[in-house]
Tab-separated table of C-alpha atoms in Angstrom:
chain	number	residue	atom	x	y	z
A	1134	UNK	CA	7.981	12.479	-19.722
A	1135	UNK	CA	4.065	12.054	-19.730
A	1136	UNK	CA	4.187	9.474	-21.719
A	1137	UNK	CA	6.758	7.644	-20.150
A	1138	UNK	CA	5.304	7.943	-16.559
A	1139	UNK	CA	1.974	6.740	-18.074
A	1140	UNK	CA	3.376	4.094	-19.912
A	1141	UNK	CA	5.074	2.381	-16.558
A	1142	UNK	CA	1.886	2.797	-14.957
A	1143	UNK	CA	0.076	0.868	-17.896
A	1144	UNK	CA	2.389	-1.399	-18.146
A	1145	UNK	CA	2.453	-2.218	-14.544
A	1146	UNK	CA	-0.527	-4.693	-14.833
A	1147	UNK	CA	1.279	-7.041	-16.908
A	1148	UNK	CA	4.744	-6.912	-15.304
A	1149	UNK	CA	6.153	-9.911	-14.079
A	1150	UNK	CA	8.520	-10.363	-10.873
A	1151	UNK	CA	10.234	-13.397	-11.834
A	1152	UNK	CA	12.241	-12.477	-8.047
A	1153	UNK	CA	9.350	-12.453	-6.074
A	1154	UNK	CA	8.262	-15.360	-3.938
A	1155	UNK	CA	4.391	-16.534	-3.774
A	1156	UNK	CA	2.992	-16.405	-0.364
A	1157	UNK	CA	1.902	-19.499	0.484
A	1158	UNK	CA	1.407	-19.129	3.981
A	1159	UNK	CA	-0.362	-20.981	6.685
A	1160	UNK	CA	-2.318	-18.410	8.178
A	1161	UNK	CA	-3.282	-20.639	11.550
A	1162	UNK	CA	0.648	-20.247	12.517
A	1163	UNK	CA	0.847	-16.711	11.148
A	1164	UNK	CA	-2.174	-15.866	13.820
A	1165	UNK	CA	0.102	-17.458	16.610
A	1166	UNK	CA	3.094	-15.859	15.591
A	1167	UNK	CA	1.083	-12.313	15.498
A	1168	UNK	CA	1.239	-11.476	18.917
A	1169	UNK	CA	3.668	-8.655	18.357
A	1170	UNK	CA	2.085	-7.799	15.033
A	1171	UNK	CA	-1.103	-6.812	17.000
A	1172	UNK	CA	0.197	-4.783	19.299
A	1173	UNK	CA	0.507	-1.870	16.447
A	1174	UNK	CA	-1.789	-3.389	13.327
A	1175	UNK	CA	-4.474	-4.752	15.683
A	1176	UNK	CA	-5.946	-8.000	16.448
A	1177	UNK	CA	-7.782	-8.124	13.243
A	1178	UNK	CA	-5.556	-6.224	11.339
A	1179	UNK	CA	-7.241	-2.684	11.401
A	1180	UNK	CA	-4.410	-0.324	13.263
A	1181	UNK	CA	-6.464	1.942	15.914
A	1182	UNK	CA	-4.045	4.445	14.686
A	1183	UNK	CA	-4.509	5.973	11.514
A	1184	UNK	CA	-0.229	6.349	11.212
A	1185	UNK	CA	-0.027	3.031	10.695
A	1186	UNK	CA	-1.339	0.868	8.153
A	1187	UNK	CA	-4.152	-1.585	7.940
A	1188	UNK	CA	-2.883	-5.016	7.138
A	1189	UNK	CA	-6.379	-6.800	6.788
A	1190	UNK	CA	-7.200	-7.699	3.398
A	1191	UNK	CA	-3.856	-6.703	2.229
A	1192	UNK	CA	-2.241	-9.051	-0.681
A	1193	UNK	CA	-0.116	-11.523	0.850
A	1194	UNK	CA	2.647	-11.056	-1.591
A	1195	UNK	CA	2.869	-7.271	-1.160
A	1196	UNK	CA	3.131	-7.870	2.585
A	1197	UNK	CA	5.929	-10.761	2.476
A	1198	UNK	CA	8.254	-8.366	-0.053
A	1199	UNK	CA	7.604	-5.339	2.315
A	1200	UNK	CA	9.203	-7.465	5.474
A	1201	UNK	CA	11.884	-8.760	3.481
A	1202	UNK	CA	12.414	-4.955	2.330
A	1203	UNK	CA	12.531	-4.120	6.261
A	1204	UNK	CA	14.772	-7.531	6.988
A	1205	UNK	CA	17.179	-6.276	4.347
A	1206	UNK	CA	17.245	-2.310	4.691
A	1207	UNK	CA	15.445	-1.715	1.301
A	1208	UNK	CA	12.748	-0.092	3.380
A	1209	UNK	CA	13.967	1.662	6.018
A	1210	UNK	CA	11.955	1.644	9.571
A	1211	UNK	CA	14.089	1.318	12.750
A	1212	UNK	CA	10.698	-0.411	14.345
A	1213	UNK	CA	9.966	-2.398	11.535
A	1214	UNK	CA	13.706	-3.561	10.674
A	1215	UNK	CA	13.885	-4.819	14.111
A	1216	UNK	CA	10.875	-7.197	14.239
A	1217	UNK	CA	11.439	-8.046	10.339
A	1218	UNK	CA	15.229	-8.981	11.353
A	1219	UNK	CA	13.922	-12.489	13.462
A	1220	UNK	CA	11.437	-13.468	11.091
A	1221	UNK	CA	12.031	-16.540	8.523
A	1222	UNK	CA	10.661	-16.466	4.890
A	1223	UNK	CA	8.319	-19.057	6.098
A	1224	UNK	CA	6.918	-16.948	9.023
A	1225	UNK	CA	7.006	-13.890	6.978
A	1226	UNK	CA	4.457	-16.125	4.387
A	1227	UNK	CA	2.291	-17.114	7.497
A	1228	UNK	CA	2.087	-13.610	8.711
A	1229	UNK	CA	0.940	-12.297	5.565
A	1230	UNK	CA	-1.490	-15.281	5.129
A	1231	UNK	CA	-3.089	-14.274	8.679
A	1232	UNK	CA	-3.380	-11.009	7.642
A	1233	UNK	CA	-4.626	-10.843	4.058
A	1234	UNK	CA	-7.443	-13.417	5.339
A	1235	UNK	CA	-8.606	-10.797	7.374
A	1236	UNK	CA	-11.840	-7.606	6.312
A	1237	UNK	CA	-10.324	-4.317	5.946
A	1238	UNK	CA	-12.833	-1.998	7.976
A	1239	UNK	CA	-13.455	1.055	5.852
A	1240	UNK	CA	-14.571	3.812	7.940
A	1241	UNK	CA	-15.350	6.113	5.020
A	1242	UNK	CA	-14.268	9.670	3.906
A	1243	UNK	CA	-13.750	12.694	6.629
A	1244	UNK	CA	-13.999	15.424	3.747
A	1245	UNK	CA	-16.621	14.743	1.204
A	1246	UNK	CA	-15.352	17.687	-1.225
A	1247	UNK	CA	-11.845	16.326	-0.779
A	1248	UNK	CA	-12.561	13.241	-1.673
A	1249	UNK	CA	-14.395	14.308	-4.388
A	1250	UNK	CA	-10.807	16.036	-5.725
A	1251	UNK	CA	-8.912	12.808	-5.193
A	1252	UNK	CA	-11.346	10.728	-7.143
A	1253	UNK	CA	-10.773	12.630	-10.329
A	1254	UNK	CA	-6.989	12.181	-9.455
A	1255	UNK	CA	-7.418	8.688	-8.437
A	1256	UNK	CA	-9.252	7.789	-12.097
A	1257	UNK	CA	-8.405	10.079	-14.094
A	1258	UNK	CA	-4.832	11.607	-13.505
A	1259	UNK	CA	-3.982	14.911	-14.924
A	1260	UNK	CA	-2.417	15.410	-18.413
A	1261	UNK	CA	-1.425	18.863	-17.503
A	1262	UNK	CA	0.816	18.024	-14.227
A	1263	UNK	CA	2.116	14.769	-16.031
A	1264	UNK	CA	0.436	12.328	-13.228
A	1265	UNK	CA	-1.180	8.991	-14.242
A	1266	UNK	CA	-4.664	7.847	-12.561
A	1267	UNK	CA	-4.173	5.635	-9.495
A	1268	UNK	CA	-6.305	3.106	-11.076
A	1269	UNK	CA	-3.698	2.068	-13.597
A	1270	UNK	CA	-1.827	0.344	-11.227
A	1271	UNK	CA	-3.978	0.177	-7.806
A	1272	UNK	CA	-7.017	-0.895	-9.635
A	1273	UNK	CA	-10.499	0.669	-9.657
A	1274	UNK	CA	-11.477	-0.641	-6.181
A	1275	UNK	CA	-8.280	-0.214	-5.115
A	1276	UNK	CA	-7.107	-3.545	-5.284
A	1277	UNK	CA	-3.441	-3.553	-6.623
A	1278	UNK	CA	-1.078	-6.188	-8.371
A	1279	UNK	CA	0.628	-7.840	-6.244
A	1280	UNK	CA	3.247	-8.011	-5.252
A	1281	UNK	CA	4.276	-4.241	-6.654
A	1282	UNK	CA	1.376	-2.378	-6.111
A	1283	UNK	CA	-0.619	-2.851	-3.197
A	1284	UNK	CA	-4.306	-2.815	-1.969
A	1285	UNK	CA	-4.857	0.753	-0.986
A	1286	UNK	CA	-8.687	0.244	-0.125
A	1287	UNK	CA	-9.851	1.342	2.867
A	1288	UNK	CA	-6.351	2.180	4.011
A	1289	UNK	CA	-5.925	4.984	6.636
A	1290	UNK	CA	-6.026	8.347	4.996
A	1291	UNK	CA	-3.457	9.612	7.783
A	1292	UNK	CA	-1.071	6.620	6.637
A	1293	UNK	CA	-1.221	6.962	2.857
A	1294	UNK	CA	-0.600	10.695	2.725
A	1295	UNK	CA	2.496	10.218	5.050
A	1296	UNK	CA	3.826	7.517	2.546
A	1297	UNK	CA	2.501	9.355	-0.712
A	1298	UNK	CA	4.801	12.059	0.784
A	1299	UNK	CA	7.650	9.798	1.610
A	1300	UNK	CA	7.525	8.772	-2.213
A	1301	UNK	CA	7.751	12.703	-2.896
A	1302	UNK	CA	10.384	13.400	-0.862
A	1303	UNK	CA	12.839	10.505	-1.857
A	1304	UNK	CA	12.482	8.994	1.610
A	1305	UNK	CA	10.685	5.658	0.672
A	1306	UNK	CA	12.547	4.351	-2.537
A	1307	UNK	CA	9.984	3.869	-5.763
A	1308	UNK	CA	10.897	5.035	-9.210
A	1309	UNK	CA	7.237	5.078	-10.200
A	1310	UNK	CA	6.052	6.287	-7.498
A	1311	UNK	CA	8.341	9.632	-6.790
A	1312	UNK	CA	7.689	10.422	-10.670
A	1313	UNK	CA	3.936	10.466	-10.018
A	1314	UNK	CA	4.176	11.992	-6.570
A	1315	UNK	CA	7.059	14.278	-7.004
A	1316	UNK	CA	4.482	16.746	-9.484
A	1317	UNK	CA	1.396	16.555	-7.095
A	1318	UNK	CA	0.768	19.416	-4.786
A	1319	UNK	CA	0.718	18.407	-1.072
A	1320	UNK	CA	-2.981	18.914	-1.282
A	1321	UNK	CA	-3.676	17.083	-3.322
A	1322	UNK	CA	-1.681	13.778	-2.146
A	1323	UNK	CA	-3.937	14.033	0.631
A	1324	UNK	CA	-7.144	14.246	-1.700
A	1325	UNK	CA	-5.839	11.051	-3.142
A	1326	UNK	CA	-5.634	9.892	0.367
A	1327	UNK	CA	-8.646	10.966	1.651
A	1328	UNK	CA	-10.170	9.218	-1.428
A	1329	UNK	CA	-8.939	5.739	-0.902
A	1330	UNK	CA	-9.885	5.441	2.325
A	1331	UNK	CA	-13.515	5.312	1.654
A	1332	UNK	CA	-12.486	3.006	-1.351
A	1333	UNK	CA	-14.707	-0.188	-0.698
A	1334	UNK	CA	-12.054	-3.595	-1.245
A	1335	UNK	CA	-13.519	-5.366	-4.604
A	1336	UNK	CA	-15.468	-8.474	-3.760
């Protein structure tokens, strides 16, 4: 099973989504259609709270298939499902535009030791509990392949851990994911968290 969990990760740098639409957004209409956006991811797309994510500096296609996961159900979120359900696939493109344009703030780490645990995680995975590093699919600097696997620099460590643990639990659909997640501890998801929160966004 070690292998085969490592080998999706690996492999997740060259897959293709033939499905997936490029973003190709006009971010001046995606800040005019933000006004609701802002109201929970903030005006510059850094959430003041740390339960919801960051959307600055995100990858535009990771943020266009994540609304039309909410617009179809794929991804449940009452909040989110209702805002998704009057967008078009152009303003969802805008949107993400706006918002991927935008400078992730990273605050840095609250627990230096812990951090320090989720880096080796992060990099280097563990052969003995079957998980694969982070890195193979987020990237180094935490920068992700869109449109599958998203930037996680920076990202609220509150945020992650609750979705980390969502993949865990079965609540937030990801075969990948819930293989990885499903054979960490609860500590350490949130070591992992911790980590990428202080992750700086590659230049």
């Amino acid at each position: 099973m070690w292998k085969t969990v490592l080998a999706l990760a690996i492999g997740a740098w060259v897959l293709l989504d033939l499905g997936a639409a490029l973003a190709a957004g006009d971010a001046a209409a995606g800040k005019t259609k933000s006004a609701l956006c802002v109201a929970c991811h903030g005006p510059d797309g850094n959430s003041a709270n740390p339960e919801w994510p960051k959307l600055a500096g995100q990858q535009a296609e990771y943020i266009v298939k994540q609304l039309k996961d909410f617009k179809s159900g794929a991804r449940q979120n009452p909040l989110m499902t209702g805002i998704a359900a009057g967008l078009s696939e152009t303003d969802m493109e805008n949107l993400a535009a706006y918002f991927s344009s935008q400078k992730v703030k990273v605050v840095g780490v609250t627990d230096a030791e812990l951090a320090k645990r989720g880096e080796r995680l992060y990099r280097g995975g563990s052969r003995k509990m079957q998980v694969s590093a982070c890195m193979a699919c987020h990237g180094p600097a935490g920068q992700g392949v869109p449109p599958r696997f998203p930037s996680v620099s920076g990202q609220h460590a509150t945020y992650s851990e609750i979705q980390l643990q969502a993949f865990k639990e079965g609540k937030r659909r990801n075969e990948i994911m819930h293989a990885i997640t499903v054979r960490m501890s609860n500590d350490e998801i949130k070591a992992v968290a911790v980590y990428m929160s202080g992750l700086e966004p590659a230049p």
